[in-house]
Amino acid sequence: MYKELVVNVTEQETRVALLEDGNIVELFVERGDDSNINGNIYKGRVQRVLPGMQAAFVDIGLNQAAFIYVDDVQKKQNIGENEPPISENSNKDFAPDNTGRQIPIEELLREGQEIMVQVVKSPIGTKGARITTYISLPGRYLVLMPNVDHIGISKRIATEEERDRLRELISGERDIPYGYIFRTAGEGIAEVQLKREMDLLVNSWENIKKRYRSFSAPYRLHRDLTVTFRAIRDLLTHEADRLTIDNKFGYDSVNNFIRKIMPELNVKVEYYDRSEPIFEAFNLEGDITRALKKKVWLKSGGYIVIEQTEALTSIDVNTGRYVGKHNFEETISKTNLEAIREISAQVRLRNLGGIIILDFIDMEDLENRDRVFEVLKESFKKDKCRTNILPMSEIGLVQMTRKRVRRSLTRMLCEDCPICHGDGYTISRTTISQKIYREIYRHARDMMGDIFTLKVSEGMADYLHREETNTISAIEFRVGKKIEIYPIRRFHREEFELTEKFK
């Protein structure tokens, strides 16, 4: 499978698309606001401790206070000059102390206390950022964990010989017992590469500690790489073979970054300088627009409907225009199997997280159910976000969870409709007209003028003149007043204004 990164850079926004065989599967957007601050490190001040929830609110300088659970609070932070990291065998935050007692959060944090924290989940909607005191600094090959003494290796590095080699290599190189995790890209790493990356990460940590001691809370101590450089660090190594960018300064910055940080990286970086916008040249804009729609059509004529709510996301599979060729069971099975490919692609592209309910078309044949379920599990294996898929029920429902670390594509690119305010529908013209009539009857008794002046939207004015002429005439006869209708361009469908005037 050929993978590539396409980067669109403007003064206001940077977009990075990950393509697999020419199809967009992931989209990252950065706009210079607080919508994606994962990985940033702050010096925060505890605002409020909540013993009943075993959590606390921490001010890190954002509009919303960040949120930390007791499990994410260390008993002791390694911020001093010579403080050793906590051994991986030591008691952690909410683990029992020496007496076997659980340590509550009110004994770990107090209001007004200053602590170093890292964002693990950016603010989403009305929820503030989720933070932890367990700091981690990712590099290309390693992740530095300065507060714990632990060595870990990616599960994707399968051979025991390589895992043993990496453990011996890191044990011989580290002077301070900081914790390290080998990323998948660390497989086959040479000693000189390892030493260079360890030095870079340790120097970053030392600079963070210096800033922590120099500034008062709230203060941002460290900002993670921009979305372009994060994509290079996390995706370019094993996920992509080429990067194409449409900004000359960005192109030079990418080459400098690779030359200084990843000199051994052998990928093709291209500067796109044609007049046609880069995302249109790669046919990406249509796919992004499609990913914002509720209904997504399948090639066969079936379709899926994706509904996001506060609690969960539901995905419904329908046969639509697809009628099959042989029998009903085969038609259903083929529609479900085709829907799986689109579902996995849409979940990744839309970055859907939390609880996801899949409503497949009910299948009578148990073998077909099993096949659909196995194909579903296989389709999500290449998803980097952690997923958990439960078995299919008898009526075709599948419940799954997907780790949510940033806002979904819809939440990032869209806002609530100013008319329906996020409900997803507007009141019908018939309902609005009946509401108007009730208002006319309500004011008719006390009205001193001779004429009702009704201001409505242009669409409603046309509807009243064409469809409701007889009704309007009957109301005029009943109340003894003339009704004059005026279309107002700036009014939305549900908006109207009823006044009176004299002849």
PDB file of C-alpha atoms in Angstrom, residues 289-398:
ATOM      1  CA  THR A 289     -16.953  17.631   2.166  1.00  0.00           C
ATOM      2  CA  ARG A 290     -18.380  14.112   1.943  1.00  0.00           C
ATOM      3  CA  ALA A 291     -17.011  13.362   5.417  1.00  0.00           C
ATOM      4  CA  LEU A 292     -19.153  16.179   6.831  1.00  0.00           C
ATOM      5  CA  LYS A 293     -22.413  14.710   5.510  1.00  0.00           C
ATOM      6  CA  LYS A 294     -24.685  12.460   7.539  1.00  0.00           C
ATOM      7  CA  LYS A 295     -25.475  10.184   4.594  1.00  0.00           C
ATOM      8  CA  VAL A 296     -22.649   8.471   2.695  1.00  0.00           C
ATOM      9  CA  TRP A 297     -23.552   6.520  -0.456  1.00  0.00           C
ATOM     10  CA  LEU A 298     -21.932   3.189  -1.296  1.00  0.00           C
ATOM     11  CA  LYS A 299     -20.954   2.210  -4.840  1.00  0.00           C
ATOM     12  CA  SER A 300     -23.613  -0.500  -4.949  1.00  0.00           C
ATOM     13  CA  GLY A 301     -26.419   1.965  -4.214  1.00  0.00           C
ATOM     14  CA  GLY A 302     -26.663   1.305  -0.496  1.00  0.00           C
ATOM     15  CA  TYR A 303     -25.733   3.946   2.054  1.00  0.00           C
ATOM     16  CA  ILE A 304     -24.749   4.543   5.669  1.00  0.00           C
ATOM     17  CA  VAL A 305     -26.058   7.267   7.984  1.00  0.00           C
ATOM     18  CA  ILE A 306     -23.705   8.682  10.631  1.00  0.00           C
ATOM     19  CA  GLU A 307     -25.224  10.559  13.578  1.00  0.00           C
ATOM     20  CA  GLN A 308     -23.041  12.146  16.268  1.00  0.00           C
ATOM     21  CA  THR A 309     -24.521  12.854  19.689  1.00  0.00           C
ATOM     22  CA  GLU A 310     -23.054  13.892  23.036  1.00  0.00           C
ATOM     23  CA  ALA A 311     -23.105  10.324  24.359  1.00  0.00           C
ATOM     24  CA  LEU A 312     -22.242   8.243  21.295  1.00  0.00           C
ATOM     25  CA  THR A 313     -22.093   7.969  17.523  1.00  0.00           C
ATOM     26  CA  SER A 314     -24.547   5.764  15.657  1.00  0.00           C
ATOM     27  CA  ILE A 315     -23.893   4.360  12.179  1.00  0.00           C
ATOM     28  CA  ASP A 316     -26.838   2.817  10.346  1.00  0.00           C
ATOM     29  CA  VAL A 317     -26.461   0.614   7.243  1.00  0.00           C
ATOM     30  CA  ASN A 318     -29.205   0.599   4.570  1.00  0.00           C
ATOM     31  CA  THR A 319     -29.622  -1.180   1.220  1.00  0.00           C
ATOM     32  CA  GLY A 320     -30.910   2.000  -0.451  1.00  0.00           C
ATOM     33  CA  ARG A 321     -31.121   1.518  -4.223  1.00  0.00           C
ATOM     34  CA  TYR A 322     -29.260  -1.799  -4.162  1.00  0.00           C
ATOM     35  CA  VAL A 323     -31.638  -4.682  -5.000  1.00  0.00           C
ATOM     36  CA  GLY A 324     -29.100  -7.497  -5.479  1.00  0.00           C
ATOM     37  CA  LYS A 325     -29.110 -10.266  -8.095  1.00  0.00           C
ATOM     38  CA  HIS A 326     -30.040 -13.537  -6.394  1.00  0.00           C
ATOM     39  CA  ASN A 327     -31.719 -13.487  -2.993  1.00  0.00           C
ATOM     40  CA  PHE A 328     -32.466 -11.142  -0.126  1.00  0.00           C
ATOM     41  CA  GLU A 329     -29.911 -12.648   2.289  1.00  0.00           C
ATOM     42  CA  GLU A 330     -27.096 -12.252  -0.255  1.00  0.00           C
ATOM     43  CA  THR A 331     -28.130  -8.643  -0.924  1.00  0.00           C
ATOM     44  CA  ILE A 332     -28.016  -7.845   2.786  1.00  0.00           C
ATOM     45  CA  SER A 333     -24.684  -9.594   3.305  1.00  0.00           C
ATOM     46  CA  LYS A 334     -23.022  -7.795   0.384  1.00  0.00           C
ATOM     47  CA  THR A 335     -24.358  -4.431   1.544  1.00  0.00           C
ATOM     48  CA  ASN A 336     -23.032  -4.999   5.077  1.00  0.00           C
ATOM     49  CA  LEU A 337     -19.602  -6.058   3.799  1.00  0.00           C
ATOM     50  CA  GLU A 338     -19.349  -3.060   1.475  1.00  0.00           C
ATOM     51  CA  ALA A 339     -20.481  -0.780   4.300  1.00  0.00           C
ATOM     52  CA  ILE A 340     -17.640  -2.014   6.527  1.00  0.00           C
ATOM     53  CA  ARG A 341     -14.977  -0.591   4.209  1.00  0.00           C
ATOM     54  CA  GLU A 342     -16.722   2.777   4.183  1.00  0.00           C
ATOM     55  CA  ILE A 343     -17.368   2.729   7.935  1.00  0.00           C
ATOM     56  CA  SER A 344     -13.724   2.106   8.828  1.00  0.00           C
ATOM     57  CA  ALA A 345     -12.617   4.825   6.389  1.00  0.00           C
ATOM     58  CA  GLN A 346     -15.169   7.352   7.683  1.00  0.00           C
ATOM     59  CA  VAL A 347     -14.419   6.637  11.355  1.00  0.00           C
ATOM     60  CA  ARG A 348     -10.716   7.332  10.762  1.00  0.00           C
ATOM     61  CA  LEU A 349     -11.250  10.370   8.546  1.00  0.00           C
ATOM     62  CA  ARG A 350     -13.904  11.906  10.804  1.00  0.00           C
ATOM     63  CA  ASN A 351     -11.859  10.947  13.884  1.00  0.00           C
ATOM     64  CA  LEU A 352     -14.908   9.556  15.649  1.00  0.00           C
ATOM     65  CA  GLY A 353     -14.246   8.547  19.248  1.00  0.00           C
ATOM     66  CA  GLY A 354     -15.963   7.259  22.357  1.00  0.00           C
ATOM     67  CA  ILE A 355     -18.864   4.818  22.013  1.00  0.00           C
ATOM     68  CA  ILE A 356     -19.838   3.894  18.444  1.00  0.00           C
ATOM     69  CA  ILE A 357     -22.948   1.806  17.707  1.00  0.00           C
ATOM     70  CA  LEU A 358     -23.059   0.064  14.317  1.00  0.00           C
ATOM     71  CA  ASP A 359     -26.499  -1.002  13.120  1.00  0.00           C
ATOM     72  CA  PHE A 360     -26.006  -3.534  10.329  1.00  0.00           C
ATOM     73  CA  ILE A 361     -28.901  -4.909   8.330  1.00  0.00           C
ATOM     74  CA  ASP A 362     -30.169  -7.987  10.186  1.00  0.00           C
ATOM     75  CA  MET A 363     -28.892 -11.280   8.730  1.00  0.00           C
ATOM     76  CA  GLU A 364     -30.559 -14.645   9.288  1.00  0.00           C
ATOM     77  CA  ASP A 365     -27.520 -16.744   8.348  1.00  0.00           C
ATOM     78  CA  LEU A 366     -25.146 -17.148  11.309  1.00  0.00           C
ATOM     79  CA  GLU A 367     -22.165 -17.661   8.979  1.00  0.00           C
ATOM     80  CA  ASN A 368     -22.852 -14.320   7.324  1.00  0.00           C
ATOM     81  CA  ARG A 369     -22.965 -12.609  10.720  1.00  0.00           C
ATOM     82  CA  ASP A 370     -19.633 -14.154  11.700  1.00  0.00           C
ATOM     83  CA  ARG A 371     -18.072 -13.167   8.400  1.00  0.00           C
ATOM     84  CA  VAL A 372     -19.232  -9.563   8.696  1.00  0.00           C
ATOM     85  CA  PHE A 373     -17.915  -9.376  12.258  1.00  0.00           C
ATOM     86  CA  GLU A 374     -14.492 -10.795  11.314  1.00  0.00           C
ATOM     87  CA  VAL A 375     -14.169  -8.408   8.354  1.00  0.00           C
ATOM     88  CA  LEU A 376     -15.113  -5.533  10.665  1.00  0.00           C
ATOM     89  CA  LYS A 377     -12.371  -6.415  13.157  1.00  0.00           C
ATOM     90  CA  GLU A 378      -9.825  -6.788  10.362  1.00  0.00           C
ATOM     91  CA  SER A 379     -10.737  -3.410   8.852  1.00  0.00           C
ATOM     92  CA  PHE A 380      -9.828  -1.563  12.074  1.00  0.00           C
ATOM     93  CA  LYS A 381      -6.440  -3.247  12.590  1.00  0.00           C
ATOM     94  CA  LYS A 382      -4.639  -0.489  10.681  1.00  0.00           C
ATOM     95  CA  ASP A 383      -6.274   2.198  12.824  1.00  0.00           C
ATOM     96  CA  LYS A 384      -3.647   3.696  15.151  1.00  0.00           C
ATOM     97  CA  CYS A 385      -6.278   4.701  17.711  1.00  0.00           C
ATOM     98  CA  ARG A 386      -7.092   1.975  20.213  1.00  0.00           C
ATOM     99  CA  THR A 387     -10.413   0.275  19.449  1.00  0.00           C
ATOM    100  CA  ASN A 388     -12.449  -2.397  21.191  1.00  0.00           C
ATOM    101  CA  ILE A 389     -15.168  -4.199  19.211  1.00  0.00           C
ATOM    102  CA  LEU A 390     -17.797  -6.331  20.949  1.00  0.00           C
ATOM    103  CA  PRO A 391     -19.536  -9.290  19.237  1.00  0.00           C
ATOM    104  CA  MET A 392     -22.547  -8.685  17.023  1.00  0.00           C
ATOM    105  CA  SER A 393     -25.984  -9.096  18.577  1.00  0.00           C
ATOM    106  CA  GLU A 394     -28.777 -11.179  17.061  1.00  0.00           C
ATOM    107  CA  ILE A 395     -30.362  -8.086  15.516  1.00  0.00           C
ATOM    108  CA  GLY A 396     -27.147  -6.879  13.869  1.00  0.00           C
ATOM    109  CA  LEU A 397     -25.940  -4.329  16.434  1.00  0.00           C
ATOM    110  CA  VAL A 398     -22.213  -3.958  17.149  1.00  0.00           C
TER     111      VAL A 398
END
